[in-house]
Coordinates of C-alpha atoms in Angstrom, one line a residue:
M1 CA 0.0 0.0 0.0
N2 CA 1.5 3.4 -1.0
R3 CA 1.9 6.4 1.3
R4 CA -1.0 8.3 -0.3
S5 CA -3.4 5.4 0.4
L6 CA -2.2 5.2 4.0
G7 CA -2.8 8.9 4.4
R8 CA -6.3 8.5 3.2
I9 CA -7.0 5.7 5.6
A10 CA -5.7 7.9 8.4
S11 CA -8.0 10.7 7.2
A12 CA -11.0 8.4 7.1
A13 CA -10.1 7.4 10.7
A14 CA -10.1 11.1 11.7
V15 CA -13.5 11.6 10.1
L16 CA -14.9 8.7 12.2
T17 CA -13.2 10.0 15.3
M18 CA -14.8 13.4 15.1
G19 CA -18.1 12.2 13.7
G20 CA -18.1 14.2 10.5
V21 CA -20.0 11.9 8.2
G22 CA -23.3 10.1 8.2
Y23 CA -22.2 6.7 7.1
A24 CA -24.6 4.3 5.4
A25 CA -25.4 2.4 8.6
M26 CA -26.8 -1.1 8.8
A27 CA -30.5 -1.1 9.5
R28 CA -31.1 -1.5 13.3
S29 CA -34.3 -2.1 15.1
R30 CA -32.8 -1.5 18.6
N31 CA -30.6 1.1 20.1
P32 CA -27.8 -0.7 22.1
Y33 CA -27.2 2.4 24.4
Y34 CA -30.6 3.8 25.2
Q35 CA -34.1 2.5 25.3
G36 CA -36.1 5.5 26.6
A37 CA -39.4 7.0 25.5
V38 CA -39.9 8.7 22.2
S39 CA -39.6 12.5 22.4
D40 CA -39.3 15.5 20.0
H41 CA -35.6 14.6 19.5
F42 CA -35.6 10.8 19.9
D43 CA -37.5 8.6 17.5
G44 CA -37.0 5.4 19.5
I45 CA -33.7 4.5 17.9
R46 CA -31.9 7.7 17.0
F47 CA -31.5 11.2 18.4
H48 CA -31.8 14.3 16.3
R49 CA -32.2 18.1 16.7
P50 CA -35.5 19.0 15.1
G51 CA -35.1 20.9 11.9
V52 CA -31.2 20.7 12.0
A53 CA -29.2 18.3 9.8
T54 CA -25.5 17.9 10.6
E55 CA -24.5 14.7 8.6
K56 CA -22.9 14.2 5.2
G57 CA -23.1 11.2 2.9
M58 CA -20.6 8.8 1.5
L59 CA -20.2 10.6 -1.8
E60 CA -19.5 13.8 0.1
L61 CA -17.0 12.0 2.2
A62 CA -15.3 10.6 -0.9
R63 CA -15.2 14.1 -2.5
W64 CA -13.4 15.5 0.6
Q65 CA -11.0 12.6 1.0
M66 CA -10.1 12.5 -2.7
G67 CA -9.7 16.2 -3.0
R68 CA -6.7 18.4 -2.2
G69 CA -6.2 21.0 0.4
R70 CA -5.3 19.0 3.5
A71 CA -2.5 20.8 5.2
S72 CA 0.5 18.9 6.6
W73 CA 0.8 19.3 10.3
P74 CA 4.2 19.2 12.0
P75 CA 4.8 16.1 14.1
R76 CA 5.1 18.3 17.2
F77 CA 3.4 21.6 18.0
P78 CA 4.5 22.2 21.6
S79 CA 2.9 24.7 23.9
S80 CA 4.9 27.2 25.8
F81 CA 2.6 26.7 28.8
A82 CA 2.5 23.9 31.4
D83 CA 0.5 23.9 34.6
K84 CA 0.6 22.2 38.0
P85 CA -2.7 23.2 39.6
P86 CA -3.4 23.7 43.2
E87 CA -5.3 21.0 45.0
R88 CA -8.4 23.2 45.5
V89 CA -9.6 26.7 44.5
Q90 CA -12.3 28.5 46.3
G91 CA -12.9 31.0 43.5
L92 CA -12.5 30.1 39.8
R93 CA -9.6 28.8 37.8
V94 CA -9.8 27.2 34.3
V95 CA -6.9 25.4 32.5
L96 CA -6.9 24.0 29.0
V97 CA -5.3 20.6 29.2
G98 CA -5.6 20.1 25.5
H99 CA -8.2 19.9 22.7
A100 CA -11.6 20.0 24.6
T101 CA -10.2 18.9 28.0
L102 CA -10.5 21.6 30.6
L103 CA -9.8 21.5 34.3
I104 CA -12.3 23.8 36.0
Q105 CA -11.6 24.5 39.7
V106 CA -14.5 26.3 41.3
A107 CA -15.9 26.6 44.8
G108 CA -13.6 23.9 46.1
L109 CA -14.6 21.4 43.3
N110 CA -12.3 20.0 40.6
I111 CA -14.2 19.3 37.3
L112 CA -12.8 17.9 34.1
T113 CA -14.5 18.2 30.7
D114 CA -14.0 15.6 27.9
P115 CA -10.8 14.3 29.4
I116 CA -8.3 12.6 27.1
W117 CA -4.7 11.9 28.1
S118 CA -4.3 9.1 25.5
E119 CA -1.8 9.5 22.7
R120 CA -4.4 9.0 20.0
A121 CA -8.0 10.1 19.6
S122 CA -9.0 6.8 18.0
P123 CA -10.5 3.3 18.7
L124 CA -7.1 2.0 17.4
R125 CA -3.7 2.2 19.0
F126 CA -1.8 2.2 15.7
A127 CA -3.9 4.6 13.6
G128 CA -6.0 7.7 13.9
P129 CA -5.3 11.3 15.0
R130 CA -2.2 11.5 17.2
R131 CA -1.3 14.3 19.6
V132 CA 1.1 16.9 18.5
N133 CA 1.6 18.3 22.0
P134 CA 1.4 16.7 25.4
P135 CA -1.4 17.5 27.9
G136 CA -0.8 20.8 29.5
I137 CA -1.2 19.1 32.9
A138 CA 0.6 15.8 33.5
F139 CA -1.9 13.1 34.7
A140 CA 0.1 12.6 37.9
D141 CA -0.2 16.4 38.6
L142 CA -4.0 16.4 38.5
P143 CA -5.7 17.3 41.8
P144 CA -8.4 15.0 43.1
I145 CA -11.2 15.0 40.5
D146 CA -14.8 15.3 41.8
A147 CA -16.7 15.4 38.6
V148 CA -16.2 14.6 34.9
L149 CA -18.4 16.1 32.1
V150 CA -18.5 14.3 28.8
T151 CA -20.3 16.2 26.0
H152 CA -20.6 13.3 23.5
N153 CA -19.1 10.0 22.4
H154 CA -16.7 10.8 19.6
Y155 CA -13.2 9.4 20.4
D156 CA -11.6 12.9 20.9
H157 CA -14.2 13.6 23.6
L158 CA -15.1 10.3 25.2
D159 CA -11.8 8.5 25.9
V160 CA -12.6 5.4 27.9
A161 CA -8.9 4.8 28.8
T162 CA -8.7 8.1 30.5
I163 CA -12.1 7.7 32.1
G164 CA -10.9 4.4 33.5
R165 CA -7.8 6.0 35.0
L166 CA -9.8 8.7 36.6
W167 CA -12.3 6.3 38.0
E168 CA -9.7 4.0 39.5
R169 CA -7.9 7.0 41.1
D170 CA -10.7 9.3 42.2
Q171 CA -14.1 7.7 41.5
P172 CA -15.6 11.0 40.3
T173 CA -19.2 11.6 39.4
I174 CA -19.5 11.3 35.6
V175 CA -22.2 13.4 33.9
T176 CA -23.0 12.8 30.2
P177 CA -25.9 12.9 27.8
L178 CA -28.3 9.9 27.4
G179 CA -26.8 6.7 26.2
N180 CA -23.2 7.4 26.8
D181 CA -23.4 5.7 30.2
A182 CA -23.6 2.4 28.4
I183 CA -20.3 3.1 26.6
I184 CA -18.6 4.1 29.8
R185 CA -19.9 1.2 31.9
A186 CA -18.9 -1.3 29.2
H187 CA -15.3 -0.4 30.0
E188 CA -15.7 0.6 33.7
D189 CA -18.8 -1.3 35.0
E190 CA -18.7 0.2 38.5
A191 CA -18.4 3.9 37.3
A192 CA -21.0 6.3 38.8
V193 CA -22.6 7.9 35.7
D194 CA -25.4 10.4 35.8
T195 CA -27.2 10.9 32.4
L196 CA -29.0 14.0 31.3
D197 CA -31.5 14.8 28.5
W198 CA -31.5 18.3 27.0
G199 CA -32.8 20.6 29.6
G200 CA -31.8 18.4 32.4
S201 CA -29.6 19.4 35.4
V202 CA -27.6 17.7 38.2
T203 CA -26.1 19.1 41.4
L204 CA -22.3 18.6 41.7
G205 CA -22.1 20.1 45.2
E206 CA -20.9 23.3 46.8
G207 CA -23.5 25.4 44.9
V208 CA -22.4 24.1 41.5
E209 CA -24.9 22.7 39.0
A210 CA -24.4 21.2 35.5
H211 CA -27.1 21.8 32.9
L212 CA -27.2 20.0 29.5
L213 CA -28.3 22.1 26.5
P214 CA -28.8 21.2 22.8
C215 CA -26.0 21.8 20.3
N216 CA -25.6 21.2 16.6
H217 CA -23.6 18.0 16.4
W218 CA -24.1 14.2 16.4
S219 CA -22.6 11.0 17.8
A220 CA -21.0 7.7 16.7
R221 CA -18.5 5.2 17.9
G222 CA -18.6 3.0 14.8
I223 CA -20.3 2.6 11.5
N224 CA -23.8 1.5 12.6
D225 CA -24.5 3.5 15.8
R226 CA -24.7 7.0 14.6
R227 CA -27.0 9.3 16.7
M228 CA -27.8 6.5 19.1
A229 CA -26.4 8.4 22.1
L230 CA -27.2 12.0 22.8
W231 CA -24.8 14.9 22.6
G232 CA -24.9 18.4 24.1
A233 CA -23.3 21.5 25.6
F234 CA -23.0 22.2 29.3
V235 CA -23.7 25.2 31.4
L236 CA -22.2 25.3 34.8
T237 CA -23.8 27.6 37.3
T238 CA -21.5 28.3 40.2
P239 CA -21.0 30.7 43.1
A240 CA -18.2 32.3 40.9
G241 CA -20.5 32.8 37.9
T242 CA -21.9 30.9 34.9
L243 CA -19.6 29.0 32.5
Y244 CA -20.7 27.9 29.0
L245 CA -19.0 24.7 27.6
A246 CA -19.9 24.3 24.0
G247 CA -18.6 20.8 23.3
D248 CA -18.6 20.3 19.5
T249 CA -21.2 22.3 17.6
G250 CA -22.0 24.1 14.4
Y251 CA -23.2 27.7 14.7
G252 CA -26.5 27.1 12.8
D253 CA -28.7 30.2 13.1
G254 CA -27.3 31.0 16.6
D255 CA -30.4 30.1 18.5
I256 CA -28.6 27.7 20.8
F257 CA -26.3 30.5 22.0
R258 CA -29.0 33.2 22.3
A259 CA -31.0 30.8 24.5
V260 CA -28.2 30.7 27.2
P261 CA -28.4 34.2 28.5
E262 CA -32.2 34.1 28.4
R263 CA -32.2 31.2 30.9
F264 CA -29.0 31.7 32.9
G265 CA -27.9 35.3 32.2
P266 CA -24.7 36.2 30.3
P267 CA -21.8 33.7 31.1
R268 CA -18.8 34.9 32.9
L269 CA -16.7 32.6 30.7
A270 CA -17.5 30.8 27.4
C271 CA -15.2 27.9 26.3
L272 CA -15.8 27.8 22.5
P273 CA -14.3 25.4 19.8
I274 CA -12.4 27.2 17.1
G275 CA -10.8 24.3 15.2
A276 CA -11.6 21.4 12.9
Y277 CA -13.6 23.5 10.4
E278 CA -12.1 23.0 6.8
P279 CA -13.3 22.3 4.2
R280 CA -16.2 24.6 5.1
W281 CA -18.7 22.9 2.8
F282 CA -18.3 19.7 4.7
M283 CA -17.8 20.9 8.3
E284 CA -20.0 24.0 8.6
A285 CA -23.1 22.2 10.1
Q286 CA -21.2 20.5 12.9
H287 CA -18.1 22.5 13.7
M288 CA -17.8 26.3 14.1
N289 CA -14.9 28.2 12.5
P290 CA -13.4 31.2 14.4
S291 CA -15.8 33.6 12.7
D292 CA -18.7 31.5 13.9
A293 CA -17.2 31.3 17.3
V294 CA -17.0 35.1 17.5
K295 CA -20.7 35.3 16.6
A296 CA -21.5 32.8 19.3
F297 CA -19.5 34.9 21.8
A298 CA -21.6 37.9 20.9
D299 CA -24.9 35.9 21.1
L300 CA -24.0 34.6 24.5
G301 CA -23.1 38.1 25.8
A302 CA -20.2 36.5 27.7
E303 CA -17.8 38.6 29.6
Q304 CA -14.8 36.4 28.5
A305 CA -14.2 33.5 26.1
I306 CA -11.3 31.1 25.4
G307 CA -10.8 29.3 22.2
I308 CA -10.3 25.5 22.5
H309 CA -10.5 22.4 20.3
W310 CA -7.6 23.2 18.0
G311 CA -3.9 22.5 17.6
T312 CA -3.8 19.1 19.3
F313 CA -5.3 16.4 17.0
Q314 CA -5.5 16.9 13.2
L315 CA -9.1 16.1 12.3
T316 CA -9.6 18.3 9.2
N317 CA -7.8 20.3 6.5
E318 CA -6.7 23.6 8.0
P319 CA -3.0 24.2 9.1
V320 CA -2.3 23.6 12.8
D321 CA -2.0 27.4 13.6
Q322 CA -4.8 28.6 11.2
P323 CA -7.5 28.8 13.9
E324 CA -5.4 31.3 16.0
I325 CA -4.8 33.4 12.9
D326 CA -8.5 33.3 11.8
L327 CA -9.7 34.1 15.3
A328 CA -7.5 37.2 15.5
A329 CA -9.0 38.4 12.1
A330 CA -12.6 37.7 13.1
L331 CA -12.2 39.6 16.4
A332 CA -10.6 42.5 14.6
E333 CA -13.5 42.6 12.1
A334 CA -16.0 42.5 14.9
G335 CA -14.3 45.2 16.9
I336 CA -13.7 42.9 19.9
A337 CA -10.5 43.3 21.9
P338 CA -8.3 40.2 21.4
E339 CA -7.7 39.7 25.1
R340 CA -11.5 39.0 25.5
F341 CA -11.2 35.9 23.4
P342 CA -7.7 34.3 23.1
A343 CA -6.9 31.0 21.4
F344 CA -5.7 29.0 24.3
R345 CA -2.8 26.5 24.3
P346 CA -2.4 23.4 26.5
G347 CA -1.4 24.4 30.0
Q348 CA -2.7 28.0 29.7
V349 CA -4.6 29.3 32.7
W350 CA -7.5 31.7 32.9
E351 CA -8.4 33.2 36.3
P352 CA -10.6 36.2 37.0
A353 CA -9.2 38.8 39.3
G354 CA -9.6 37.9 43.0
T355 CA -9.5 34.1 42.6
A356 CA -8.0 32.4 45.6
A357 CA -6.5 28.9 46.0
G358 CA -6.9 26.9 49.1

């Protein structure tokens, strides 16, 4: 097999990893993850967002994979930041570990989002997207983890190897959308998993609540389970303010973002994905580009944003540093000061004034 063919196989693995294509799935009469009641976004087998389509077909996948325009990433894209967090923070401290993994320390709680410390975001050890930088916090330097939020089941967000390590070490509460508990418990059968439907909430303690909201994305772990587990964005309401955690999402018409301040007030911090967006004709429905993220920031009315989900795993065509360049241009065009929405690198810390460790 030649190098070009191997590259295309790796690209296809990346598409599967981040859920970019609606594969021609085998007909199924039963959902292996979730058997709940039919609703306005669940037909008894598959979930969907009413009126929103995010998937592409096999011909469109072939058009992308056979086309040109995929940038070559360097084997390493190291961050200049690294963090060794305090054991507890009574105020608010947020660190980007890498990709969509954040350590949120608030009101004495330690919360991780979409944790992945694995070398590859893939079901395979020998193929699929590989890290180009190490996690911004070494696993051994993590403080005790009280809760884990998992937005959806793509391999770059739900890494069962990391979930297993966290469970064995700290036994945190795991919160995730409907159906993803079956995936987690298949690998860690004693894990404590709370599942939420869109609009649902769970108390994490110390005045902190996690709320699950709709987003424009989808789910899959293989070729015949697409949309059989729910996906979503999280809002954290805390004594230190409201945080919005977008997960993976397309911008759509912006309604999912405008709904947040209507229910919770403007967030103090929005963590918004800015990567994995080219080619636009293929990715637009499911992944924001930096221009979309700036529009989402404005819709949310957030005080501050940080750009995540870029520069760690190559999932799409754009160069490794293009999201940071495009974000700066989009902010300038919108007249927004760049310090209000930086593109974060692994190990970089955001703290509002007055945050105290202890």
